[in-house]
Amino acid sequence: MKLVDYTGQLNNHNEYLKIIKQLENKCNYIEYALVNEEETKFIEQFNDSILSLELRNKWYGTKSSQKNKVYKIKSSKEIFRYLKQFETFCKYTVSNNDDIVEETDFGINDIAFFDDKEIPLLFTTTHEGYITIRDDLFK
């Protein structure tokens, strides 16, 4: 198993839902990094499922000069039901050799999904439009 760049491949809702379904079946916990301190709806919604909170400047896919709150959250059916309402995590396209990142209703906070061995299944650098996925997610 290896991690592969999936940037630009979840630009539509149907592809996003397929990934969410696979993640729901394999995810043990989620890490959610507050890149935007005001975007707390997800944390508020699943406050009872928070396993830990750390201030970090590094998490999967990102290294920052400042420390951000990174929440570790127990996976649940309710979380995945909640995630299904969003269009996708982010949209990334290339036009005339320019990278175009479009924010979606998910916001700009980063999210990562881990299996029971603490190996990442998928993680985002949402505000930059990057998504990395494990190549065996669909097996």
PDB file of C-alpha atoms in Angstrom:
ATOM      1  CA  MET A   1       0.000   0.000   0.000  1.00  0.00           C
ATOM      2  CA  LYS A   2       1.183   3.489  -0.797  1.00  0.00           C
ATOM      3  CA  LEU A   3      -0.101   7.050  -0.722  1.00  0.00           C
ATOM      4  CA  VAL A   4      -0.974   8.633  -4.072  1.00  0.00           C
ATOM      5  CA  ASP A   5      -1.834  12.160  -5.122  1.00  0.00           C
ATOM      6  CA  TYR A   6      -5.599  12.395  -5.664  1.00  0.00           C
ATOM      7  CA  THR A   7      -5.675  16.155  -6.208  1.00  0.00           C
ATOM      8  CA  GLY A   8      -8.408  17.218  -8.634  1.00  0.00           C
ATOM      9  CA  GLN A   9     -10.081  13.800  -8.673  1.00  0.00           C
ATOM     10  CA  LEU A  10     -12.796  14.601  -6.121  1.00  0.00           C
ATOM     11  CA  ASN A  11     -14.071  17.711  -7.875  1.00  0.00           C
ATOM     12  CA  ASN A  12     -17.635  16.405  -8.078  1.00  0.00           C
ATOM     13  CA  HIS A  13     -20.096  15.228  -5.465  1.00  0.00           C
ATOM     14  CA  ASN A  14     -20.576  11.685  -6.820  1.00  0.00           C
ATOM     15  CA  GLU A  15     -16.845  10.878  -6.673  1.00  0.00           C
ATOM     16  CA  TYR A  16     -16.704  12.424  -3.203  1.00  0.00           C
ATOM     17  CA  LEU A  17     -19.586  10.226  -1.993  1.00  0.00           C
ATOM     18  CA  LYS A  18     -17.836   7.084  -3.287  1.00  0.00           C
ATOM     19  CA  ILE A  19     -14.751   7.970  -1.261  1.00  0.00           C
ATOM     20  CA  ILE A  20     -16.791   8.834   1.843  1.00  0.00           C
ATOM     21  CA  LYS A  21     -18.469   5.408   1.644  1.00  0.00           C
ATOM     22  CA  GLN A  22     -15.091   3.647   1.487  1.00  0.00           C
ATOM     23  CA  LEU A  23     -13.712   5.751   4.325  1.00  0.00           C
ATOM     24  CA  GLU A  24     -16.764   5.000   6.476  1.00  0.00           C
ATOM     25  CA  ASN A  25     -16.094   1.271   6.167  1.00  0.00           C
ATOM     26  CA  LYS A  26     -12.372   1.490   7.010  1.00  0.00           C
ATOM     27  CA  CYS A  27     -11.865   4.543   9.220  1.00  0.00           C
ATOM     28  CA  ASN A  28     -11.111   4.221  12.927  1.00  0.00           C
ATOM     29  CA  TYR A  29     -10.520   7.876  13.723  1.00  0.00           C
ATOM     30  CA  ILE A  30     -10.242  11.298  12.088  1.00  0.00           C
ATOM     31  CA  GLU A  31      -7.837  14.151  12.621  1.00  0.00           C
ATOM     32  CA  TYR A  32      -9.293  17.583  11.981  1.00  0.00           C
ATOM     33  CA  ALA A  33      -6.927  20.576  11.880  1.00  0.00           C
ATOM     34  CA  LEU A  34      -8.364  24.039  12.454  1.00  0.00           C
ATOM     35  CA  VAL A  35      -6.693  26.099   9.751  1.00  0.00           C
ATOM     36  CA  ASN A  36      -9.508  28.623  10.183  1.00  0.00           C
ATOM     37  CA  GLU A  37     -10.172  29.083  13.917  1.00  0.00           C
ATOM     38  CA  GLU A  38     -13.676  30.373  13.156  1.00  0.00           C
ATOM     39  CA  GLU A  39     -14.739  27.221  11.268  1.00  0.00           C
ATOM     40  CA  THR A  40     -15.754  25.157  14.296  1.00  0.00           C
ATOM     41  CA  LYS A  41     -19.106  23.703  13.229  1.00  0.00           C
ATOM     42  CA  PHE A  42     -17.657  20.202  12.714  1.00  0.00           C
ATOM     43  CA  ILE A  43     -15.957  20.253  16.136  1.00  0.00           C
ATOM     44  CA  GLU A  44     -19.083  21.566  17.846  1.00  0.00           C
ATOM     45  CA  GLN A  45     -21.235  18.928  16.133  1.00  0.00           C
ATOM     46  CA  PHE A  46     -19.036  16.034  17.302  1.00  0.00           C
ATOM     47  CA  ASN A  47     -17.667  17.415  20.566  1.00  0.00           C
ATOM     48  CA  ASP A  48     -18.616  14.201  22.416  1.00  0.00           C
ATOM     49  CA  SER A  49     -16.480  12.130  20.018  1.00  0.00           C
ATOM     50  CA  ILE A  50     -13.239  14.070  20.546  1.00  0.00           C
ATOM     51  CA  LEU A  51     -10.481  11.774  21.788  1.00  0.00           C
ATOM     52  CA  SER A  52      -7.754  14.418  22.102  1.00  0.00           C
ATOM     53  CA  LEU A  53      -6.678  17.936  21.182  1.00  0.00           C
ATOM     54  CA  GLU A  54      -3.117  19.023  20.450  1.00  0.00           C
ATOM     55  CA  LEU A  55      -1.496  22.251  19.299  1.00  0.00           C
ATOM     56  CA  ARG A  56       0.745  21.265  16.378  1.00  0.00           C
ATOM     57  CA  ASN A  57       2.485  22.862  13.455  1.00  0.00           C
ATOM     58  CA  LYS A  58       2.665  19.569  11.525  1.00  0.00           C
ATOM     59  CA  TRP A  59      -0.025  17.075  10.515  1.00  0.00           C
ATOM     60  CA  TYR A  60      -0.470  14.821   7.480  1.00  0.00           C
ATOM     61  CA  GLY A  61       0.040  16.863   4.329  1.00  0.00           C
ATOM     62  CA  THR A  62       0.916  20.104   6.100  1.00  0.00           C
ATOM     63  CA  LYS A  63       3.718  21.807   7.944  1.00  0.00           C
ATOM     64  CA  SER A  64       2.884  25.276   9.231  1.00  0.00           C
ATOM     65  CA  SER A  65       4.904  28.035  10.841  1.00  0.00           C
ATOM     66  CA  GLN A  66       2.182  28.468  13.445  1.00  0.00           C
ATOM     67  CA  LYS A  67       0.602  25.934  15.767  1.00  0.00           C
ATOM     68  CA  ASN A  68      -2.990  24.939  15.046  1.00  0.00           C
ATOM     69  CA  LYS A  69      -5.523  22.930  16.991  1.00  0.00           C
ATOM     70  CA  VAL A  70      -5.609  19.340  15.737  1.00  0.00           C
ATOM     71  CA  TYR A  71      -8.487  17.226  17.032  1.00  0.00           C
ATOM     72  CA  LYS A  72      -8.492  13.449  17.089  1.00  0.00           C
ATOM     73  CA  ILE A  73     -12.105  12.287  16.737  1.00  0.00           C
ATOM     74  CA  LYS A  74     -13.571   8.790  17.013  1.00  0.00           C
ATOM     75  CA  SER A  75     -15.105   7.686  13.731  1.00  0.00           C
ATOM     76  CA  SER A  76     -18.880   7.123  13.660  1.00  0.00           C
ATOM     77  CA  LYS A  77     -21.793   6.640  11.267  1.00  0.00           C
ATOM     78  CA  GLU A  78     -23.059  10.082  12.327  1.00  0.00           C
ATOM     79  CA  ILE A  79     -19.833  11.765  11.235  1.00  0.00           C
ATOM     80  CA  PHE A  80     -19.998  10.177   7.798  1.00  0.00           C
ATOM     81  CA  ARG A  81     -23.678  11.054   7.458  1.00  0.00           C
ATOM     82  CA  TYR A  82     -22.669  14.643   8.266  1.00  0.00           C
ATOM     83  CA  LEU A  83     -19.791  14.607   5.754  1.00  0.00           C
ATOM     84  CA  LYS A  84     -22.088  13.384   2.959  1.00  0.00           C
ATOM     85  CA  GLN A  85     -23.925  16.712   2.975  1.00  0.00           C
ATOM     86  CA  PHE A  86     -20.902  18.578   1.575  1.00  0.00           C
ATOM     87  CA  GLU A  87     -20.223  18.962  -2.120  1.00  0.00           C
ATOM     88  CA  THR A  88     -16.616  17.764  -1.685  1.00  0.00           C
ATOM     89  CA  PHE A  89     -13.572  18.696   0.399  1.00  0.00           C
ATOM     90  CA  CYS A  90     -12.131  21.081  -2.212  1.00  0.00           C
ATOM     91  CA  LYS A  91     -11.881  21.531  -5.973  1.00  0.00           C
ATOM     92  CA  TYR A  92      -8.632  21.739  -7.886  1.00  0.00           C
ATOM     93  CA  THR A  93      -8.256  22.362 -11.588  1.00  0.00           C
ATOM     94  CA  VAL A  94      -5.522  23.483 -13.965  1.00  0.00           C
ATOM     95  CA  SER A  95      -6.363  26.080 -16.587  1.00  0.00           C
ATOM     96  CA  ASN A  96      -3.817  27.707 -18.904  1.00  0.00           C
ATOM     97  CA  ASN A  97      -1.054  26.321 -16.687  1.00  0.00           C
ATOM     98  CA  ASP A  98      -2.534  28.018 -13.595  1.00  0.00           C
ATOM     99  CA  ASP A  99      -3.639  26.050 -10.551  1.00  0.00           C
ATOM    100  CA  ILE A 100      -7.158  26.990  -9.492  1.00  0.00           C
ATOM    101  CA  VAL A 101      -8.372  26.041  -6.019  1.00  0.00           C
ATOM    102  CA  GLU A 102     -12.044  26.480  -5.246  1.00  0.00           C
ATOM    103  CA  GLU A 103     -13.251  26.423  -1.661  1.00  0.00           C
ATOM    104  CA  THR A 104     -16.403  24.375  -1.127  1.00  0.00           C
ATOM    105  CA  ASP A 105     -19.045  24.275   1.585  1.00  0.00           C
ATOM    106  CA  PHE A 106     -16.654  22.012   3.549  1.00  0.00           C
ATOM    107  CA  GLY A 107     -14.459  25.025   4.329  1.00  0.00           C
ATOM    108  CA  ILE A 108     -10.665  25.191   4.516  1.00  0.00           C
ATOM    109  CA  ASN A 109      -9.842  23.067   7.548  1.00  0.00           C
ATOM    110  CA  ASP A 110      -7.727  19.980   6.885  1.00  0.00           C
ATOM    111  CA  ILE A 111      -9.049  16.491   7.542  1.00  0.00           C
ATOM    112  CA  ALA A 112      -7.363  13.095   7.684  1.00  0.00           C
ATOM    113  CA  PHE A 113      -8.852   9.601   8.048  1.00  0.00           C
ATOM    114  CA  PHE A 114      -6.940   6.739   9.696  1.00  0.00           C
ATOM    115  CA  ASP A 115      -7.449   2.991   9.918  1.00  0.00           C
ATOM    116  CA  ASP A 116      -7.145   0.872  13.069  1.00  0.00           C
ATOM    117  CA  LYS A 117      -3.360   0.661  12.588  1.00  0.00           C
ATOM    118  CA  GLU A 118      -3.108   4.484  12.589  1.00  0.00           C
ATOM    119  CA  ILE A 119      -2.183   4.501   8.897  1.00  0.00           C
ATOM    120  CA  PRO A 120      -3.760   7.309   6.840  1.00  0.00           C
ATOM    121  CA  LEU A 121      -6.479   6.403   4.354  1.00  0.00           C
ATOM    122  CA  LEU A 122      -6.926   9.941   3.016  1.00  0.00           C
ATOM    123  CA  PHE A 123      -5.798  13.413   4.034  1.00  0.00           C
ATOM    124  CA  THR A 124      -6.284  16.902   2.669  1.00  0.00           C
ATOM    125  CA  THR A 125      -4.506  20.207   2.556  1.00  0.00           C
ATOM    126  CA  THR A 126      -7.872  21.718   1.842  1.00  0.00           C
ATOM    127  CA  HIS A 127      -7.043  25.397   1.346  1.00  0.00           C
ATOM    128  CA  GLU A 128      -4.456  24.408  -1.288  1.00  0.00           C
ATOM    129  CA  GLY A 129      -6.794  21.873  -2.925  1.00  0.00           C
ATOM    130  CA  TYR A 130      -4.541  18.867  -2.268  1.00  0.00           C
ATOM    131  CA  ILE A 131      -5.879  15.403  -1.501  1.00  0.00           C
ATOM    132  CA  THR A 132      -3.768  12.311  -0.877  1.00  0.00           C
ATOM    133  CA  ILE A 133      -5.314   8.855  -0.770  1.00  0.00           C
ATOM    134  CA  ARG A 134      -4.096   5.370   0.014  1.00  0.00           C
ATOM    135  CA  ASP A 135      -4.024   3.244  -3.128  1.00  0.00           C
ATOM    136  CA  ASP A 136      -5.776   0.278  -1.508  1.00  0.00           C
ATOM    137  CA  LEU A 137      -8.822   2.235  -0.306  1.00  0.00           C
ATOM    138  CA  PHE A 138     -11.060   0.539  -2.899  1.00  0.00           C
ATOM    139  CA  LYS A 139      -9.823  -3.014  -2.321  1.00  0.00           C
TER     140      LYS A 139
END
